[in-house]
PDB file of C-alpha atoms in Angstrom:
ATOM      1  CA  MET U   1      17.272  11.440 -21.144  1.00  0.00           C
ATOM      2  CA  SER U   2      14.694   9.825 -23.382  1.00  0.00           C
ATOM      3  CA  THR U   3      12.268   7.342 -21.897  1.00  0.00           C
ATOM      4  CA  GLU U   4      10.519   4.004 -23.025  1.00  0.00           C
ATOM      5  CA  THR U   5       7.341   6.192 -23.819  1.00  0.00           C
ATOM      6  CA  ASP U   6       9.336   8.941 -25.634  1.00  0.00           C
ATOM      7  CA  ARG U   7      11.216   6.425 -27.658  1.00  0.00           C
ATOM      8  CA  GLY U   8       8.241   4.386 -28.650  1.00  0.00           C
ATOM      9  CA  ASP U   9       9.491   1.309 -27.071  1.00  0.00           C
ATOM     10  CA  THR U  10       7.079  -0.942 -25.203  1.00  0.00           C
ATOM     11  CA  PRO U  11       6.863   0.069 -21.663  1.00  0.00           C
ATOM     12  CA  VAL U  12       6.914  -2.646 -18.859  1.00  0.00           C
ATOM     13  CA  PRO U  13       5.106  -2.598 -15.451  1.00  0.00           C
ATOM     14  CA  PRO U  14       6.806  -2.291 -12.126  1.00  0.00           C
ATOM     15  CA  PRO U  15       8.987  -5.237 -11.199  1.00  0.00           C
ATOM     16  CA  PRO U  16       8.071  -8.060  -8.858  1.00  0.00           C
ATOM     17  CA  GLY U  17       9.080  -7.228  -5.359  1.00  0.00           C
ATOM     18  CA  GLY U  18       8.387  -3.589  -5.506  1.00  0.00           C
ATOM     19  CA  VAL U  19       6.060  -1.533  -3.301  1.00  0.00           C
ATOM     20  CA  LEU U  20       3.235  -1.683  -5.871  1.00  0.00           C
ATOM     21  CA  TRP U  21       3.666  -5.563  -6.249  1.00  0.00           C
ATOM     22  CA  SER U  22       2.787  -5.925  -2.566  1.00  0.00           C
ATOM     23  CA  ILE U  23      -0.016  -3.103  -2.152  1.00  0.00           C
ATOM     24  CA  SER U  24      -2.131  -3.154  -5.185  1.00  0.00           C
ATOM     25  CA  GLY U  25      -3.041  -6.922  -5.060  1.00  0.00           C
ATOM     26  CA  ASP U  26      -3.567  -7.124  -1.482  1.00  0.00           C
ATOM     27  CA  ILE U  27      -7.339  -7.211  -0.607  1.00  0.00           C
ATOM     28  CA  ARG U  28      -6.656  -3.992   1.406  1.00  0.00           C
ATOM     29  CA  ALA U  29      -6.460  -2.068  -1.904  1.00  0.00           C
ATOM     30  CA  LEU U  30     -10.041  -2.644  -2.283  1.00  0.00           C
ATOM     31  CA  LEU U  31     -10.629  -0.233   0.434  1.00  0.00           C
ATOM     32  CA  MET U  32      -8.371   2.469  -1.168  1.00  0.00           C
ATOM     33  CA  LEU U  33      -9.841   2.331  -4.633  1.00  0.00           C
ATOM     34  CA  PRO U  34     -13.066   4.454  -3.865  1.00  0.00           C
ATOM     35  CA  ALA U  35     -11.100   7.232  -2.490  1.00  0.00           C
ATOM     36  CA  ALA U  36      -8.827   7.337  -5.709  1.00  0.00           C
ATOM     37  CA  LEU U  37     -11.990   7.022  -7.941  1.00  0.00           C
ATOM     38  CA  THR U  38     -13.607   9.894  -6.023  1.00  0.00           C
ATOM     39  CA  LEU U  39     -10.654  12.173  -6.371  1.00  0.00           C
ATOM     40  CA  GLN U  40     -10.416  11.531  -9.870  1.00  0.00           C
ATOM     41  CA  VAL U  41     -13.811  12.679 -10.759  1.00  0.00           C
ATOM     42  CA  ALA U  42     -13.589  15.665  -8.551  1.00  0.00           C
ATOM     43  CA  HIS U  43     -11.761  17.287 -11.426  1.00  0.00           C
ATOM     44  CA  PRO U  44     -14.525  18.897 -13.617  1.00  0.00           C
ATOM     45  CA  ALA U  45     -13.326  17.355 -16.908  1.00  0.00           C
ATOM     46  CA  VAL U  46     -12.922  13.882 -15.435  1.00  0.00           C
ATOM     47  CA  GLY U  47     -16.257  14.231 -13.591  1.00  0.00           C
ATOM     48  CA  ALA U  48     -18.062  15.279 -16.691  1.00  0.00           C
ATOM     49  CA  GLY U  49     -16.671  12.584 -18.772  1.00  0.00           C
ATOM     50  CA  VAL U  50     -17.762  10.123 -16.186  1.00  0.00           C
ATOM     51  CA  ASP U  51     -20.934  11.632 -15.757  1.00  0.00           C
ATOM     52  CA  GLU U  52     -21.713  11.605 -19.599  1.00  0.00           C
ATOM     53  CA  HIS U  53     -20.067   8.409 -20.665  1.00  0.00           C
ATOM     54  CA  SER U  54     -19.616   5.962 -17.848  1.00  0.00           C
ATOM     55  CA  VAL U  55     -22.148   3.264 -17.007  1.00  0.00           C
ATOM     56  CA  PHE U  56     -21.098   3.328 -13.252  1.00  0.00           C
ATOM     57  CA  ARG U  57     -24.718   4.063 -12.327  1.00  0.00           C
ATOM     58  CA  THR U  58     -26.490   1.541 -14.321  1.00  0.00           C
ATOM     59  CA  ASP U  59     -23.777  -1.117 -14.349  1.00  0.00           C
ATOM     60  CA  PRO U  60     -21.631  -0.491 -11.213  1.00  0.00           C
ATOM     61  CA  TRP U  61     -20.824  -4.025 -10.484  1.00  0.00           C
ATOM     62  CA  GLY U  62     -19.554  -4.882 -13.908  1.00  0.00           C
ATOM     63  CA  ARG U  63     -17.838  -1.338 -14.223  1.00  0.00           C
ATOM     64  CA  GLY U  64     -15.886  -1.964 -11.038  1.00  0.00           C
ATOM     65  CA  GLU U  65     -14.934  -5.639 -12.059  1.00  0.00           C
ATOM     66  CA  ARG U  66     -13.534  -4.258 -15.178  1.00  0.00           C
ATOM     67  CA  SER U  67     -11.763  -1.466 -13.686  1.00  0.00           C
ATOM     68  CA  LEU U  68     -10.183  -3.834 -10.946  1.00  0.00           C
ATOM     69  CA  ARG U  69      -8.994  -6.211 -13.841  1.00  0.00           C
ATOM     70  CA  SER U  70      -7.492  -3.419 -15.781  1.00  0.00           C
ATOM     71  CA  LEU U  71      -5.598  -2.072 -12.706  1.00  0.00           C
ATOM     72  CA  GLN U  72      -4.364  -5.527 -11.790  1.00  0.00           C
ATOM     73  CA  LEU U  73      -3.074  -5.776 -15.437  1.00  0.00           C
ATOM     74  CA  TRP U  74      -1.112  -2.627 -15.107  1.00  0.00           C
ATOM     75  CA  VAL U  75       1.036  -4.037 -12.304  1.00  0.00           C
ATOM     76  CA  TYR U  76       0.925  -7.914 -12.719  1.00  0.00           C
ATOM     77  CA  GLY U  77       0.230  -8.336 -16.453  1.00  0.00           C
ATOM     78  CA  GLY U  78       3.882  -8.619 -17.609  1.00  0.00           C
ATOM     79  CA  GLU U  79       3.823  -8.397 -21.266  1.00  0.00           C
ATOM     80  CA  GLU U  80      -0.032  -7.783 -21.426  1.00  0.00           C
ATOM     81  CA  ALA U  81       0.272  -4.595 -19.587  1.00  0.00           C
ATOM     82  CA  ALA U  82       1.191  -2.461 -22.518  1.00  0.00           C
ATOM     83  CA  GLU U  83      -1.742  -3.719 -24.574  1.00  0.00           C
ATOM     84  CA  GLU U  84      -4.110  -3.119 -21.663  1.00  0.00           C
ATOM     85  CA  GLY U  85      -2.699   0.608 -21.700  1.00  0.00           C
ATOM     86  CA  ARG U  86      -3.387   0.711 -25.488  1.00  0.00           C
ATOM     87  CA  ARG U  87      -6.848  -0.587 -25.023  1.00  0.00           C
ATOM     88  CA  LEU U  88      -7.710   2.046 -22.602  1.00  0.00           C
ATOM     89  CA  ARG U  89      -6.421   4.838 -24.789  1.00  0.00           C
ATOM     90  CA  ARG U  90      -8.693   3.528 -27.624  1.00  0.00           C
ATOM     91  CA  LEU U  91     -11.604   3.236 -25.116  1.00  0.00           C
ATOM     92  CA  HIS U  92     -11.226   7.000 -24.149  1.00  0.00           C
ATOM     93  CA  HIS U  93     -10.500   8.336 -27.265  1.00  0.00           C
ATOM     94  CA  THR U  94     -13.957   9.275 -28.317  1.00  0.00           C
ATOM     95  CA  ILE U  95     -14.684  10.595 -24.820  1.00  0.00           C
ATOM     96  CA  GLN U  96     -15.178  14.374 -25.059  1.00  0.00           C
ATOM     97  CA  GLY U  97     -17.645  17.297 -24.359  1.00  0.00           C
ATOM     98  CA  THR U  98     -18.307  20.150 -22.202  1.00  0.00           C
ATOM     99  CA  ASP U  99     -17.899  20.374 -18.362  1.00  0.00           C
ATOM    100  CA  VAL U 100     -20.064  22.013 -15.789  1.00  0.00           C
ATOM    101  CA  HIS U 101     -17.993  25.338 -16.328  1.00  0.00           C
ATOM    102  CA  GLY U 102     -18.397  25.447 -20.195  1.00  0.00           C
ATOM    103  CA  HIS U 103     -14.951  24.171 -21.017  1.00  0.00           C
ATOM    104  CA  ARG U 104     -14.287  21.607 -23.600  1.00  0.00           C
ATOM    105  CA  TYR U 105     -12.756  18.462 -22.555  1.00  0.00           C
ATOM    106  CA  HIS U 106     -11.117  15.628 -24.022  1.00  0.00           C
ATOM    107  CA  ALA U 107     -10.432  12.404 -21.899  1.00  0.00           C
ATOM    108  CA  LEU U 108      -6.928  11.983 -23.584  1.00  0.00           C
ATOM    109  CA  SER U 109      -5.999  15.782 -22.978  1.00  0.00           C
ATOM    110  CA  PRO U 110      -2.560  15.324 -21.419  1.00  0.00           C
ATOM    111  CA  ALA U 111      -3.600  17.137 -18.232  1.00  0.00           C
ATOM    112  CA  ASN U 112      -6.711  15.183 -17.790  1.00  0.00           C
ATOM    113  CA  TYR U 113      -5.362  11.837 -18.425  1.00  0.00           C
ATOM    114  CA  ALA U 114      -2.294  12.678 -16.148  1.00  0.00           C
ATOM    115  CA  TRP U 115      -4.638  13.602 -13.204  1.00  0.00           C
ATOM    116  CA  VAL U 116      -6.504  10.478 -13.476  1.00  0.00           C
ATOM    117  CA  HIS U 117      -3.331   8.432 -12.952  1.00  0.00           C
ATOM    118  CA  ALA U 118      -1.827  10.784 -10.459  1.00  0.00           C
ATOM    119  CA  THR U 119      -4.396  10.571  -7.903  1.00  0.00           C
ATOM    120  CA  GLY U 120      -3.422   6.913  -7.098  1.00  0.00           C
ATOM    121  CA  PHE U 121      -0.197   7.716  -5.778  1.00  0.00           C
ATOM    122  CA  PRO U 122      -1.355  10.084  -3.050  1.00  0.00           C
ATOM    123  CA  VAL U 123      -4.096   7.722  -2.126  1.00  0.00           C
ATOM    124  CA  TYR U 124      -1.776   4.803  -1.728  1.00  0.00           C
ATOM    125  CA  GLN U 125       0.552   6.847   0.195  1.00  0.00           C
ATOM    126  CA  HIS U 126      -2.078   8.130   2.631  1.00  0.00           C
ATOM    127  CA  ALA U 127      -4.153   4.949   2.962  1.00  0.00           C
ATOM    128  CA  ALA U 128      -1.163   2.816   3.579  1.00  0.00           C
ATOM    129  CA  ARG U 129      -0.650   4.539   6.969  1.00  0.00           C
ATOM    130  CA  TYR U 130      -3.820   3.296   7.974  1.00  0.00           C
ATOM    131  CA  LEU U 131      -4.355  -0.151   6.593  1.00  0.00           C
ATOM    132  CA  VAL U 132      -0.636  -1.454   6.290  1.00  0.00           C
ATOM    133  CA  ARG U 133       2.004   0.893   7.794  1.00  0.00           C
ATOM    134  CA  PRO U 134       3.451   4.224   7.138  1.00  0.00           C
ATOM    135  CA  LEU U 135       5.949   4.053   4.136  1.00  0.00           C
ATOM    136  CA  THR U 136       9.530   5.046   4.646  1.00  0.00           C
ATOM    137  CA  GLY U 137      10.887   7.843   2.622  1.00  0.00           C
ATOM    138  CA  ALA U 138      12.725   5.323   0.488  1.00  0.00           C
ATOM    139  CA  GLN U 139       9.615   3.343  -0.010  1.00  0.00           C
ATOM    140  CA  GLU U 140       7.561   6.537  -0.894  1.00  0.00           C
ATOM    141  CA  ARG U 141      10.088   7.397  -3.534  1.00  0.00           C
ATOM    142  CA  ALA U 142      10.184   3.727  -4.716  1.00  0.00           C
ATOM    143  CA  LEU U 143       6.272   3.898  -4.983  1.00  0.00           C
ATOM    144  CA  TYR U 144       6.245   7.163  -6.960  1.00  0.00           C
ATOM    145  CA  ARG U 145       9.019   5.785  -9.475  1.00  0.00           C
ATOM    146  CA  GLU U 146       6.591   2.608  -9.972  1.00  0.00           C
ATOM    147  CA  TRP U 147       3.702   4.794 -10.325  1.00  0.00           C
ATOM    148  CA  LEU U 148       5.466   6.697 -13.161  1.00  0.00           C
ATOM    149  CA  GLN U 149       6.235   3.358 -14.739  1.00  0.00           C
ATOM    150  CA  VAL U 150       2.575   2.475 -14.737  1.00  0.00           C
ATOM    151  CA  GLY U 151       1.797   5.883 -16.288  1.00  0.00           C
ATOM    152  CA  ARG U 152       4.125   5.007 -19.180  1.00  0.00           C
ATOM    153  CA  VAL U 153       2.111   1.522 -19.596  1.00  0.00           C
ATOM    154  CA  LEU U 154      -0.903   3.674 -19.762  1.00  0.00           C
ATOM    155  CA  GLY U 155       0.710   5.862 -22.461  1.00  0.00           C
ATOM    156  CA  ILE U 156       1.387   8.967 -20.549  1.00  0.00           C
ATOM    157  CA  HIS U 157       4.589  10.751 -21.457  1.00  0.00           C
ATOM    158  CA  ASP U 158       6.962  11.619 -18.815  1.00  0.00           C
ATOM    159  CA  ARG U 159       6.821  15.501 -19.877  1.00  0.00           C
ATOM    160  CA  ASP U 160       3.137  15.224 -18.730  1.00  0.00           C
ATOM    161  CA  MET U 161       3.721  14.027 -15.175  1.00  0.00           C
ATOM    162  CA  PRO U 162       6.047  15.246 -12.250  1.00  0.00           C
ATOM    163  CA  GLN U 163       9.179  13.374 -12.563  1.00  0.00           C
ATOM    164  CA  THR U 164      10.137  13.266  -8.947  1.00  0.00           C
ATOM    165  CA  ILE U 165       8.132  13.181  -5.597  1.00  0.00           C
ATOM    166  CA  GLU U 166       9.512  16.844  -4.879  1.00  0.00           C
ATOM    167  CA  GLU U 167       7.838  17.963  -8.066  1.00  0.00           C
ATOM    168  CA  PHE U 168       4.555  16.083  -7.535  1.00  0.00           C
ATOM    169  CA  TRP U 169       3.485  17.618  -4.325  1.00  0.00           C
ATOM    170  CA  PRO U 170       3.233  21.342  -5.700  1.00  0.00           C
ATOM    171  CA  TYR U 171       1.449  19.853  -8.789  1.00  0.00           C
ATOM    172  CA  PHE U 172      -0.945  18.061  -6.544  1.00  0.00           C
ATOM    173  CA  ARG U 173      -1.615  20.955  -4.387  1.00  0.00           C
ATOM    174  CA  LYS U 174      -2.071  23.369  -7.211  1.00  0.00           C
ATOM    175  CA  VAL U 175      -4.637  20.977  -8.908  1.00  0.00           C
ATOM    176  CA  LEU U 176      -6.621  20.790  -5.549  1.00  0.00           C
ATOM    177  CA  ALA U 177      -6.292  24.561  -5.210  1.00  0.00           C
ATOM    178  CA  GLU U 178      -7.399  25.499  -8.705  1.00  0.00           C
ATOM    179  CA  GLU U 179      -9.360  22.683 -10.327  1.00  0.00           C
ATOM    180  CA  VAL U 180     -11.118  20.224  -7.953  1.00  0.00           C
ATOM    181  CA  GLY U 181     -14.477  20.430  -6.149  1.00  0.00           C
ATOM    182  CA  LEU U 182     -17.801  18.871  -5.399  1.00  0.00           C
ATOM    183  CA  ASN U 183     -19.980  17.717  -8.454  1.00  0.00           C
ATOM    184  CA  VAL U 184     -22.798  15.284  -9.228  1.00  0.00           C
ATOM    185  CA  VAL U 185     -20.244  12.179  -9.677  1.00  0.00           C
ATOM    186  CA  VAL U 186     -18.752  12.892  -6.360  1.00  0.00           C
ATOM    187  CA  GLU U 187     -21.953  13.156  -4.827  1.00  0.00           C
ATOM    188  CA  ASP U 188     -23.225   9.882  -6.216  1.00  0.00           C
ATOM    189  CA  LEU U 189     -20.051   8.170  -5.100  1.00  0.00           C
ATOM    190  CA  THR U 190     -20.384   9.390  -1.479  1.00  0.00           C
ATOM    191  CA  ALA U 191     -24.134   9.226  -1.253  1.00  0.00           C
ATOM    192  CA  ILE U 192     -25.924   7.043   1.125  1.00  0.00           C
ATOM    193  CA  ASP U 193     -29.411   7.484  -0.464  1.00  0.00           C
ATOM    194  CA  ARG U 194     -28.773   6.882  -4.062  1.00  0.00           C
ATOM    195  CA  PRO U 195     -30.077   3.608  -5.538  1.00  0.00           C
ATOM    196  CA  VAL U 196     -27.547   0.952  -6.370  1.00  0.00           C
ATOM    197  CA  PRO U 197     -28.855  -2.425  -8.010  1.00  0.00           C
ATOM    198  CA  PRO U 198     -27.756  -5.702  -6.042  1.00  0.00           C
ATOM    199  CA  PRO U 199     -24.607  -7.556  -7.302  1.00  0.00           C
ATOM    200  CA  ASP U 200     -25.131  -9.425 -10.517  1.00  0.00           C
ATOM    201  CA  ARG U 201     -21.967 -11.343 -10.202  1.00  0.00           C
ATOM    202  CA  GLY U 202     -21.211 -14.649  -8.883  1.00  0.00           C
ATOM    203  CA  PRO U 203     -23.226 -17.914  -8.374  1.00  0.00           C
ATOM    204  CA  LEU U 204     -26.908 -17.606  -9.058  1.00  0.00           C
ATOM    205  CA  PRO U 205     -28.086 -18.747  -5.447  1.00  0.00           C
ATOM    206  CA  LEU U 206     -25.859 -15.883  -4.006  1.00  0.00           C
ATOM    207  CA  ARG U 207     -27.257 -13.507  -6.481  1.00  0.00           C
ATOM    208  CA  LEU U 208     -30.802 -14.468  -5.619  1.00  0.00           C
ATOM    209  CA  LEU U 209     -30.076 -14.159  -1.896  1.00  0.00           C
ATOM    210  CA  LEU U 210     -28.407 -10.852  -2.170  1.00  0.00           C
ATOM    211  CA  LYS U 211     -31.227  -9.471  -4.277  1.00  0.00           C
ATOM    212  CA  THR U 212     -33.757 -10.696  -1.609  1.00  0.00           C
ATOM    213  CA  LEU U 213     -31.796  -9.126   1.179  1.00  0.00           C
ATOM    214  CA  TRP U 214     -30.646  -5.970  -0.782  1.00  0.00           C
ATOM    215  CA  PRO U 215     -33.180  -3.537   0.876  1.00  0.00           C
ATOM    216  CA  VAL U 216     -31.661  -4.561   4.209  1.00  0.00           C
ATOM    217  CA  LEU U 217     -27.987  -4.825   3.571  1.00  0.00           C
ATOM    218  CA  PHE U 218     -27.705  -1.868   1.099  1.00  0.00           C
ATOM    219  CA  PRO U 219     -28.195   1.216   3.779  1.00  0.00           C
ATOM    220  CA  PRO U 220     -25.366  -0.056   5.971  1.00  0.00           C
ATOM    221  CA  LEU U 221     -23.223  -0.715   2.876  1.00  0.00           C
ATOM    222  CA  ALA U 222     -23.770   2.744   1.623  1.00  0.00           C
ATOM    223  CA  ARG U 223     -22.807   4.257   4.914  1.00  0.00           C
ATOM    224  CA  PHE U 224     -19.700   2.375   5.116  1.00  0.00           C
ATOM    225  CA  ARG U 225     -18.752   3.305   1.426  1.00  0.00           C
ATOM    226  CA  ARG U 226     -19.075   6.902   2.250  1.00  0.00           C
ATOM    227  CA  PHE U 227     -17.022   6.528   5.352  1.00  0.00           C
ATOM    228  CA  ILE U 228     -14.321   4.631   3.860  1.00  0.00           C
ATOM    229  CA  THR U 229     -14.141   6.743   0.696  1.00  0.00           C
ATOM    230  CA  ILE U 230     -13.795  10.253   2.547  1.00  0.00           C
ATOM    231  CA  GLY U 231     -11.726   8.692   5.450  1.00  0.00           C
ATOM    232  CA  LEU U 232      -8.989   7.169   3.251  1.00  0.00           C
ATOM    233  CA  MET U 233      -8.636  10.389   0.998  1.00  0.00           C
ATOM    234  CA  PRO U 234      -5.776  12.557   1.866  1.00  0.00           C
ATOM    235  CA  PRO U 235      -7.038  15.439   4.206  1.00  0.00           C
ATOM    236  CA  GLU U 236      -6.171  18.272   1.797  1.00  0.00           C
ATOM    237  CA  ALA U 237      -7.928  16.504  -0.876  1.00  0.00           C
ATOM    238  CA  ARG U 238     -10.873  15.959   1.218  1.00  0.00           C
ATOM    239  CA  ALA U 239     -10.940  19.633   2.194  1.00  0.00           C
ATOM    240  CA  ALA U 240     -10.477  20.821  -1.335  1.00  0.00           C
ATOM    241  CA  ILE U 241     -13.631  18.822  -2.459  1.00  0.00           C
ATOM    242  CA  GLY U 242     -15.490  20.019   0.428  1.00  0.00           C
ATOM    243  CA  LEU U 243     -16.377  16.637   2.033  1.00  0.00           C
ATOM    244  CA  GLU U 244     -16.769  16.757   5.723  1.00  0.00           C
ATOM    245  CA  TRP U 245     -14.939  14.746   8.333  1.00  0.00           C
ATOM    246  CA  THR U 246     -15.211  14.874  11.929  1.00  0.00           C
ATOM    247  CA  ASP U 247     -12.754  13.901  14.669  1.00  0.00           C
ATOM    248  CA  ALA U 248     -15.265  11.156  15.850  1.00  0.00           C
ATOM    249  CA  GLN U 249     -15.031   9.680  12.301  1.00  0.00           C
ATOM    250  CA  GLU U 250     -11.366   9.804  12.350  1.00  0.00           C
ATOM    251  CA  ARG U 251     -11.228   7.739  15.666  1.00  0.00           C
ATOM    252  CA  ARG U 252     -13.606   5.136  14.192  1.00  0.00           C
ATOM    253  CA  LEU U 253     -11.593   5.010  11.021  1.00  0.00           C
ATOM    254  CA  ARG U 254      -8.427   4.396  13.098  1.00  0.00           C
ATOM    255  CA  ARG U 255     -10.052   1.643  15.237  1.00  0.00           C
ATOM    256  CA  PHE U 256     -11.502  -0.078  12.087  1.00  0.00           C
ATOM    257  CA  CYS U 257      -8.172   0.152  10.157  1.00  0.00           C
ATOM    258  CA  GLY U 258      -6.251  -1.262  13.224  1.00  0.00           C
ATOM    259  CA  VAL U 259      -8.280  -4.322  13.184  1.00  0.00           C
ATOM    260  CA  VAL U 260      -7.751  -4.642   9.398  1.00  0.00           C
ATOM    261  CA  ARG U 261      -4.070  -4.050   9.740  1.00  0.00           C
ATOM    262  CA  ARG U 262      -3.693  -6.799  12.355  1.00  0.00           C
ATOM    263  CA  VAL U 263      -5.884  -9.535  10.704  1.00  0.00           C
ATOM    264  CA  VAL U 264      -4.985  -9.247   6.987  1.00  0.00           C
ATOM    265  CA  PRO U 265      -1.202 -10.186   7.293  1.00  0.00           C
ATOM    266  CA  VAL U 266      -1.930 -13.469   9.067  1.00  0.00           C
ATOM    267  CA  LEU U 267      -4.409 -14.559   6.549  1.00  0.00           C
ATOM    268  CA  PRO U 268      -3.373 -17.253   3.959  1.00  0.00           C
ATOM    269  CA  GLU U 269      -2.069 -15.870   0.529  1.00  0.00           C
ATOM    270  CA  ARG U 270      -5.208 -17.241  -1.165  1.00  0.00           C
ATOM    271  CA  LEU U 271      -7.340 -15.052   1.004  1.00  0.00           C
ATOM    272  CA  ARG U 272      -5.074 -11.905   1.432  1.00  0.00           C
ATOM    273  CA  TYR U 273      -4.261 -11.420  -2.223  1.00  0.00           C
ATOM    274  CA  LEU U 274      -6.697 -10.974  -5.223  1.00  0.00           C
ATOM    275  CA  PRO U 275      -6.733 -13.747  -7.818  1.00  0.00           C
ATOM    276  CA  TYR U 276      -4.837 -12.014 -10.420  1.00  0.00           C
ATOM    277  CA  ALA U 277      -2.069 -10.965  -8.107  1.00  0.00           C
ATOM    278  CA  ARG U 278      -2.083 -14.428  -6.364  1.00  0.00           C
ATOM    279  CA  ARG U 279      -1.512 -16.082  -9.625  1.00  0.00           C
ATOM    280  CA  ALA U 280       1.209 -13.674 -10.706  1.00  0.00           C
ATOM    281  CA  ARG U 281       3.020 -14.023  -7.323  1.00  0.00           C
ATOM    282  CA  ALA U 282       2.988 -17.804  -7.518  1.00  0.00           C
ATOM    283  CA  ALA U 283       4.187 -17.623 -11.105  1.00  0.00           C
ATOM    284  CA  HIS U 284       6.957 -15.460 -10.244  1.00  0.00           C
ATOM    285  CA  ARG U 285       8.142 -17.688  -7.436  1.00  0.00           C
ATOM    286  CA  ARG U 286       8.112 -20.634  -9.977  1.00  0.00           C
ATOM    287  CA  ALA U 287      10.089 -18.599 -12.432  1.00  0.00           C
ATOM    288  CA  VAL U 288      12.630 -17.619  -9.628  1.00  0.00           C
ATOM    289  CA  ARG U 289      13.078 -21.251  -8.591  1.00  0.00           C
ATOM    290  CA  GLY U 290      13.673 -22.388 -12.168  1.00  0.00           C
ATOM    291  CA  GLY U 291      15.766 -19.624 -13.260  1.00  0.00           C
ATOM    292  CA  GLY U 292      13.446 -18.473 -15.908  1.00  0.00           C
ATOM    293  CA  ARG U 293      12.129 -15.136 -17.320  1.00  0.00           C
ATOM    294  CA  LEU U 294       8.728 -14.004 -16.434  1.00  0.00           C
ATOM    295  CA  ARG U 295       6.278 -14.258 -19.541  1.00  0.00           C
ATOM    296  CA  ARG U 296       2.757 -13.096 -19.126  1.00  0.00           C
ATOM    297  CA  ARG U 297      -0.481 -13.852 -20.515  1.00  0.00           C
ATOM    298  CA  PRO U 298      -3.969 -12.337 -18.770  1.00  0.00           C
ATOM    299  CA  GLY U 299      -5.101 -14.398 -16.034  1.00  0.00           C
ATOM    300  CA  VAL U 300      -2.642 -17.421 -16.862  1.00  0.00           C
ATOM    301  CA  PRO U 301      -0.030 -18.170 -14.190  1.00  0.00           C
ATOM    302  CA  VAL U 302       3.505 -17.417 -15.811  1.00  0.00           C
ATOM    303  CA  ARG U 303       5.631 -20.632 -16.419  1.00  0.00           C
ATOM    304  CA  SER U 304       9.468 -20.497 -16.309  1.00  0.00           C
ATOM    305  CA  ALA U 305      11.079 -20.313 -19.662  1.00  0.00           C
TER     306      ALA U 305
END
């Protein structure tokens, strides 16, 4: 059967009320994203592209802000999601070069582009066990279907991604076994001794305070970043890359995530969800009450039709 992407129709993001609708806008997703990013760049082609073309070293806060906004659009952007997918493909069109093994790469090569997207599913699935709750079999299947739908938003053809969860795991393990490994970008993302500039976003008084305190704040933050990045990565991925993880670290992770799992659900929605997701959720409730259809503009609450 042909798909929206294969037919050329405009793909739509996952529906409100789905698994992604709940997970990706929750503040706990911020703890999951470093593991997904690190797993992405462990692929030699992706790592080389990021190493040579990304500004993640010189503008980490801006890069992170833009990536988070883009991810939120994929799920909550409604009619704007497909345009964001097209924008990303235009952005990656010129990213090409040679990886550390001497192989030519292009960011939009189907295998490379699909891998970048594919890594989100196993990280969400694994991290949810710690930070939210273990997904049921039905929820895992729903999450994978929704992740495929996000892939279509990004312009990934169905033929380039495993179409069932049963097909996904052999594909995932094959890439782990044959492709991924430690590289300079993975080392940068998990290092505790690489310099990172202080945050340059937010109110000026806060930025000045953080700049003053950064020499004191950064070392523990860097250790936490490494801890949560490696800890929330699926164990088979962690092993394939060669990232060390001990039983003591696992116990600390479980204690930390236990606290997060109990605290976050009792927070008010304005604190529990990221701003874009919060606006989309509120707009959806208004549309349901009014019997209207969701229509979406970036960052603007949906009004019932």
